[in-house]
Short mmCIF file of C-alpha atoms in Angstrom, two decimals:
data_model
loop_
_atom_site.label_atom_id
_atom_site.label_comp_id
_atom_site.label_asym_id
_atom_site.label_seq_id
_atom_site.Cartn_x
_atom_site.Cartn_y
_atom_site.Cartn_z
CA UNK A 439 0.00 0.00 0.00
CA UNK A 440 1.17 3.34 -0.81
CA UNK A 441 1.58 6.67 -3.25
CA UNK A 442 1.44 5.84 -7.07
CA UNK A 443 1.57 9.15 -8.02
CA UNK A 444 3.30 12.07 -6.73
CA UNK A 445 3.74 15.56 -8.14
CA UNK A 446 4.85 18.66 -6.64
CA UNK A 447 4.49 21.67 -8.80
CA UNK A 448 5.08 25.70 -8.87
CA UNK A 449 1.27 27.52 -8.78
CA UNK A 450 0.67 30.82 -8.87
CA UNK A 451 -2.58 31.55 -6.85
CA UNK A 452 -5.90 33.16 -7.49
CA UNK A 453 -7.75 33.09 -4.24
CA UNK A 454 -10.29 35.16 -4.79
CA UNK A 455 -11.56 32.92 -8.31
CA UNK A 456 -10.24 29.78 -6.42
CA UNK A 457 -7.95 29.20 -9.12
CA UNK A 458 -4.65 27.38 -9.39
CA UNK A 459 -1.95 27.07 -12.21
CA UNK A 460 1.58 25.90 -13.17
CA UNK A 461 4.06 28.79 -14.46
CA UNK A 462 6.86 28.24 -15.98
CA UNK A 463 8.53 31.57 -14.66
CA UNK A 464 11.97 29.99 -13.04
CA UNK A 465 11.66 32.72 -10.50
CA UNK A 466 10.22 31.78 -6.93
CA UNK A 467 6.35 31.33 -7.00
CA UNK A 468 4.08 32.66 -5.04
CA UNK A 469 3.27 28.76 -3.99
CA UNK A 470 3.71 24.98 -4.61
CA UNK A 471 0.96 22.23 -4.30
CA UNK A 472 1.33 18.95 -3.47
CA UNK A 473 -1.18 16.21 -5.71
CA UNK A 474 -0.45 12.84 -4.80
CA UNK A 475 -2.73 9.93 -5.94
CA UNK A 476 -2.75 7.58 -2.35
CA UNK A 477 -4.19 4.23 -1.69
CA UNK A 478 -3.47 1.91 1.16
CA UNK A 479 -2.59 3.32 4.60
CA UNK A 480 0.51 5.28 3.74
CA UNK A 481 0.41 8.59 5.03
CA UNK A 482 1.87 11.94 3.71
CA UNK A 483 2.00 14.90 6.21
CA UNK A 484 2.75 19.06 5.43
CA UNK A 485 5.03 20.61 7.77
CA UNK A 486 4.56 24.39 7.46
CA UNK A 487 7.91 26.27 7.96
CA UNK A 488 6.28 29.42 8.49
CA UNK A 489 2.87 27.79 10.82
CA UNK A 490 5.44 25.63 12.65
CA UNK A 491 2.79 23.12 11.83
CA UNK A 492 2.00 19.46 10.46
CA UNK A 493 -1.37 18.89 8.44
CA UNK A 494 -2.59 15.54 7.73
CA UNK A 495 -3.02 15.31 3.52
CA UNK A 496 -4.29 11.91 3.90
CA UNK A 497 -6.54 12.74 6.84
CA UNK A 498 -9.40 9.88 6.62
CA UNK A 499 -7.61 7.21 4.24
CA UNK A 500 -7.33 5.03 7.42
CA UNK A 501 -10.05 4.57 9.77
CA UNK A 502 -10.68 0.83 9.96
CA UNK A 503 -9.14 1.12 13.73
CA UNK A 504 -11.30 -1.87 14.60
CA UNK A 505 -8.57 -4.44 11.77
CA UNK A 506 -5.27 -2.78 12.55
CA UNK A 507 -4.17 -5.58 9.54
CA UNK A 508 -6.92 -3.86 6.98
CA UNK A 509 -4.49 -1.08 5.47
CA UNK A 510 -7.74 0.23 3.37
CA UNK A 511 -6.58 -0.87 -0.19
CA UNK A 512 -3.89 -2.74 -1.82
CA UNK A 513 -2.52 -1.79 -5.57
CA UNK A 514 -1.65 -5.58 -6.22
CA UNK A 515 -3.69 -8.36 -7.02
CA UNK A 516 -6.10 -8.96 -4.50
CA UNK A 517 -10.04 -9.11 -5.18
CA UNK A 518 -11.33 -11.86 -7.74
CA UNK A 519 -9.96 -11.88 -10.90
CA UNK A 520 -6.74 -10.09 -9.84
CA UNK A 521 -8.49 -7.09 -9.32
CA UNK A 522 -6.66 -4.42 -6.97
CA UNK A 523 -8.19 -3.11 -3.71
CA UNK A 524 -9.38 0.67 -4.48
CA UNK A 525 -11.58 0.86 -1.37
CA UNK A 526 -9.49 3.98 0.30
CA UNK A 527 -8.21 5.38 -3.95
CA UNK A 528 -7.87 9.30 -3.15
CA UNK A 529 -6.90 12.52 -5.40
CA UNK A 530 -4.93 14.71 -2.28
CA UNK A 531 -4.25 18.45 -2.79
CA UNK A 532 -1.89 20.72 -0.67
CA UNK A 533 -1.24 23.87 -1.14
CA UNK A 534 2.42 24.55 0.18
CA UNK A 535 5.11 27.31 0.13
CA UNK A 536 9.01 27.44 -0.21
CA UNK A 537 11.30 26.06 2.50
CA UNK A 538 7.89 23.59 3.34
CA UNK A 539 8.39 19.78 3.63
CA UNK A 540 6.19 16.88 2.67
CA UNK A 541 7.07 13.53 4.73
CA UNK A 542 5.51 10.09 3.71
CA UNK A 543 5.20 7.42 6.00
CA UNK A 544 4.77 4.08 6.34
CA UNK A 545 2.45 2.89 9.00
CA UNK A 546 5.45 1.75 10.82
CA UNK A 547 6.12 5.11 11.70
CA UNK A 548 2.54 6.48 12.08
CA UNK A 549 1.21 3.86 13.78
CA UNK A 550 4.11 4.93 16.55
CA UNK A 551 2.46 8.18 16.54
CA UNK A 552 -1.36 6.59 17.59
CA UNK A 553 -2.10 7.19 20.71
CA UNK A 554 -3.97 3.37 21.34
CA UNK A 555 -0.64 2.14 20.30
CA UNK A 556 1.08 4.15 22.94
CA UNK A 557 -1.00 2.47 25.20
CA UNK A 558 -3.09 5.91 26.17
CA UNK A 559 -6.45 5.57 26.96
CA UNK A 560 -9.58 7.87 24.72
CA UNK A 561 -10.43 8.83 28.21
CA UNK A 562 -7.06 10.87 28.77
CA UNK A 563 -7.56 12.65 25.60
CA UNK A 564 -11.10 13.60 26.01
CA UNK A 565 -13.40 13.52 29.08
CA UNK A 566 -16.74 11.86 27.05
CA UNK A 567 -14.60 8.77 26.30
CA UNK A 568 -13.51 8.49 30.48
CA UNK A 569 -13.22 4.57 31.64
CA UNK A 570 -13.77 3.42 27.71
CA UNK A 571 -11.47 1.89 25.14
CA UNK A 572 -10.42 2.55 21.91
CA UNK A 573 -13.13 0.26 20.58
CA UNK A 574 -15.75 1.65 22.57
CA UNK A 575 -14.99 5.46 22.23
CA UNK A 576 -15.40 4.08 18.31
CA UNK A 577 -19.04 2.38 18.66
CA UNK A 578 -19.99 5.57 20.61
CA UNK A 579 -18.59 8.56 18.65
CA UNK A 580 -16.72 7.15 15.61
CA UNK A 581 -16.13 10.50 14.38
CA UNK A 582 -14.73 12.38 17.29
CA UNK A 583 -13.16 9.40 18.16
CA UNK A 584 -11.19 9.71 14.80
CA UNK A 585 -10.60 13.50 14.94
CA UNK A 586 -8.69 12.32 18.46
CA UNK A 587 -6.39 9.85 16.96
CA UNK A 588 -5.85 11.87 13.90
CA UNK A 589 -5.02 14.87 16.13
CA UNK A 590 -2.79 13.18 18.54
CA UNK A 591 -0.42 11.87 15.32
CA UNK A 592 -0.07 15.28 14.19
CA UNK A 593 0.53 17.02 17.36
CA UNK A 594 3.38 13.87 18.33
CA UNK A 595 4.90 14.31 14.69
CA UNK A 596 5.44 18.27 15.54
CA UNK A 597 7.28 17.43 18.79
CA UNK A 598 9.54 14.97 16.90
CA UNK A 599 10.22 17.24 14.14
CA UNK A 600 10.71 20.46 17.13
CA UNK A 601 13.42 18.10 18.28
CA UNK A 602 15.58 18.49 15.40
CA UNK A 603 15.40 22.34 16.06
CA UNK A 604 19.26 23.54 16.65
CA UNK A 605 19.57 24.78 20.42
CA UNK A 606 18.80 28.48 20.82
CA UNK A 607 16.68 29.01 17.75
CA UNK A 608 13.46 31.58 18.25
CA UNK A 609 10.92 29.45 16.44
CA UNK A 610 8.35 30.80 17.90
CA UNK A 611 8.75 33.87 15.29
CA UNK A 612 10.79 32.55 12.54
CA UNK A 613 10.84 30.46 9.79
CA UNK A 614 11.29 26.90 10.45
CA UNK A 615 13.32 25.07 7.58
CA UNK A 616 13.75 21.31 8.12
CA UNK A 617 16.86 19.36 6.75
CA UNK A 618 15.50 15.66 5.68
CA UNK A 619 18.27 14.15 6.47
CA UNK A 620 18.04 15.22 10.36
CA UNK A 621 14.39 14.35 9.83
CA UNK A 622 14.40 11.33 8.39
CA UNK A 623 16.95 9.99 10.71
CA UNK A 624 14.66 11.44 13.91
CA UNK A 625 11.07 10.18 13.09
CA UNK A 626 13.20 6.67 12.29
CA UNK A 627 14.97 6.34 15.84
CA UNK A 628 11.62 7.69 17.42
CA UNK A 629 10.10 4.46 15.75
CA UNK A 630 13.23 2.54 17.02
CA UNK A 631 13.02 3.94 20.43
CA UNK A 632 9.27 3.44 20.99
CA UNK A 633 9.36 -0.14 20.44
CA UNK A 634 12.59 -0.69 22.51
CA UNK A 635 10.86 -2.86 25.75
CA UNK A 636 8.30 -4.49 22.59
CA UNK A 637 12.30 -5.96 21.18
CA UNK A 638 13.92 -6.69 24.41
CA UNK A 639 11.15 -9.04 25.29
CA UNK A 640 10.80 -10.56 21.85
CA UNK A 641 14.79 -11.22 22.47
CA UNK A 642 14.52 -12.73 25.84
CA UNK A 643 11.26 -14.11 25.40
CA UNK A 644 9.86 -17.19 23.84
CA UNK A 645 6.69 -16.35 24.41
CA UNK A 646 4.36 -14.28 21.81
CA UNK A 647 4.40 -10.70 22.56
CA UNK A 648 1.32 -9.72 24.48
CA UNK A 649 -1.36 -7.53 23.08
CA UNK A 650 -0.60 -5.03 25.82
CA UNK A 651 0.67 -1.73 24.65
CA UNK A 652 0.95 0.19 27.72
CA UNK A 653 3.10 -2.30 29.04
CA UNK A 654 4.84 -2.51 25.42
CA UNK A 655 4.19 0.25 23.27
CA UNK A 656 4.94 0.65 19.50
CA UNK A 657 4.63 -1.29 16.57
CA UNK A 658 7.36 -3.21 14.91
CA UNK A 659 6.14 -2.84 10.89
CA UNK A 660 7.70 -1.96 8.03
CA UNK A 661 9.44 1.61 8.87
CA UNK A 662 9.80 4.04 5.61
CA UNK A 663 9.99 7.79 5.35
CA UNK A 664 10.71 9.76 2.46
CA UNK A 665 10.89 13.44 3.16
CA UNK A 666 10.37 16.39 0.47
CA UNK A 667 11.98 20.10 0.85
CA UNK A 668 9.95 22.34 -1.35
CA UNK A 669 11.90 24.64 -3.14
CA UNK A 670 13.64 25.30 -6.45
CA UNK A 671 16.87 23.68 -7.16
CA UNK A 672 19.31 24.86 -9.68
CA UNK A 673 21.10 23.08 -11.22
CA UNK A 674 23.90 23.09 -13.84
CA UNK A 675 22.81 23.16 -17.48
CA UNK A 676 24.81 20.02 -18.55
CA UNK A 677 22.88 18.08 -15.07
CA UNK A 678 19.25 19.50 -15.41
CA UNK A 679 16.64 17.27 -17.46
CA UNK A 680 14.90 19.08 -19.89
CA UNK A 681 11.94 17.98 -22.15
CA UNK A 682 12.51 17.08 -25.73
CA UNK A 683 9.87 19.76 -26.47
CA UNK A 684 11.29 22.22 -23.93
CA UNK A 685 13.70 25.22 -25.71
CA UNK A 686 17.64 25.14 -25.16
CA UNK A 687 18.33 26.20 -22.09
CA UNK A 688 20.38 29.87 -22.51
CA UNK A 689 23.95 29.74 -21.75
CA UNK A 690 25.04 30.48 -18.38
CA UNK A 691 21.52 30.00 -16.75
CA UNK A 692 20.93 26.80 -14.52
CA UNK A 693 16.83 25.66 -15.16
CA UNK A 694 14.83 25.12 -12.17
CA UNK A 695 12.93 22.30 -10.73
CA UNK A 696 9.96 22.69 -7.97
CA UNK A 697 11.85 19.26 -5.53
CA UNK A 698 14.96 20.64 -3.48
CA UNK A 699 15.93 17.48 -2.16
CA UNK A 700 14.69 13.98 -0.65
CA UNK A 701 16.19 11.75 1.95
CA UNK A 702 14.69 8.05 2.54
CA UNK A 703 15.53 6.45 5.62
CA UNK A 704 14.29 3.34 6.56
CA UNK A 705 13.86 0.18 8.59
CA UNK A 706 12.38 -2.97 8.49
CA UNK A 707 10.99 -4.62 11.85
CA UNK A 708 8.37 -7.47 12.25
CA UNK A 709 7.39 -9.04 14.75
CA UNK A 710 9.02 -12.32 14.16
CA UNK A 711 11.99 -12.22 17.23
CA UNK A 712 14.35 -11.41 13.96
CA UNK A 713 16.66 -8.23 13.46
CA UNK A 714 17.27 -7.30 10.25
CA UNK A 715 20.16 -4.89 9.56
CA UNK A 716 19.52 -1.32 9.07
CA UNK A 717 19.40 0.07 5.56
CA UNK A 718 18.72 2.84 3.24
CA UNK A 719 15.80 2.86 0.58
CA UNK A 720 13.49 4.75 -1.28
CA UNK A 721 10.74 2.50 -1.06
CA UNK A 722 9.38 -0.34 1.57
CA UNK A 723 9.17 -4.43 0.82
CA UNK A 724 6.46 -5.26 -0.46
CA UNK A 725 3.54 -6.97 1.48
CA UNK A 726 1.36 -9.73 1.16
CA UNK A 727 -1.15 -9.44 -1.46
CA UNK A 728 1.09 -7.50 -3.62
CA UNK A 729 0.16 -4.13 -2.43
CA UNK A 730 3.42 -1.82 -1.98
#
């Protein structure tokens, strides 16, 4: 499960006739948008360097919290026929700016950020929910029951990314640029440190790990993310790809490209008692089913 399409592009904005469009100026827009075509329960969040603050894109594509194995849809064979599993299919739209960053996840990182699989209670994050469980706070108010979980990821998310803040910087009034490599490496070892007591039992124990996640929180999954700086890179004439239809680029300019950079860092946990090595990747193993 996961993104088959992703675009960033330059837009300049029309608010007031709610219209968007490319241009091809190589000047600095006045904005980007993210479209991404998402099924499955990959996630892709919007951290807003000026806002100091993540947004959901794919708010809603997972909400089955009742089958933590149902990830919503699967792009490989799976219904009769070989048919793929569109259930969750979505268009997503975000409008961003410059020095923004788009992360991806897999849900072995946002399923980290869930606050059932931190072992906290509905009841802590909302009185109406007091003395229930996840799977009661669902049956009685599905929807603010969502709007809880969906809240709680963003709001953990922003403390792990306000980690990677170098000491002594006044966020509270400037701009916050992320590096991906710093982030990528963060939201990774806070996926790797969550599940620490979940792997030191599975190492000393020969016993199945128990469905208990305040006593062992986290979940060992597959553990991708791919992190987007939006910006315009220059690059050197000779380096830059240029459509066959496009005009020769002038000499002594360096054509520009909406993506600044990307950094992938990943790793792969199950929960098998084995400990695969760390590695590097731009995308995650495939599942079963065929969905990746």
């Amino acid at each position: 499960a996961g993104f088959t399409k992703v675009r960033v592009v330059r837009c300049a904005t029309d608010l007031s006739q709610g219209k968007t469009m490319d241009t091809p100026s190589s000047d600095e827009p006045d904005g980007y948008a993210c479209v991404l075509i998402g099924v499955g329960d990959c996630k892709a969040f919007h951290w807003s360097a000026a806002m100091h603050r993540i947004t959901d894109i794919t708010r809603g594509n997972r909400r089955n919290l009742n089958d933590p194995s149902d990830p919503g849809g699967r792009i490989g064979p799976f219904l009769e026929g070989g048919l793929p599993d569109l259930r969750n299919l979505c268009i997503y739209y975000q409008e961003c700016s410059a020095d923004d960053a788009i992360l991806f996840v897999s849900d072995g990182v946002h399923d980290n950020l869930e606050p059932r699989s931190l072992g906290l209670p509905p009841g802590d994050l909302c009185c109406e929910f007091k003395g229930l469980g996840w799977d009661a706070a669902v049956e009685k108010n599905k929807a603010l029951a969502d709007d809880l979980r969906e809240g709680f990821m963003a709001s953990r998310l922003e403390s792990i990314l306000f980690g990677t803040v170098p000491a002594g910087t006044q966020v509270d009034s400037a701009k916050h640029v992320l590096n991906p490599i710093v982030v990528g490496k963060a939201v990774i070892d806070y996926c790797v440190q969550t599940t620490t007591k979940s792997r030191n039992y599975m190492d000393t124990s020969d016993q199945r790990l128990p469905e208990d996640y305040a006593r062992f929180p986290g979940k060992m999954d597959h553990t991708t993310c791919v992190v987007l700086h939006v910006g315009l890179c220059h690059r050197p004439p000779e380096e830059a790809p240029r459509p066959p239809s496009s005009p020769p680029a002038q000499a002594g300019t360096a054509p520009s490209v909406p993506l600044l950079s990307l950094a992938s860092l990943g790793e792969e946990r199950g929960r098998t008692g084995s400990e695969p090595a760390n590695r590097s990747w731009v995308s995650t193993t495939p599942k079963k089913g065929g969905n990746q």
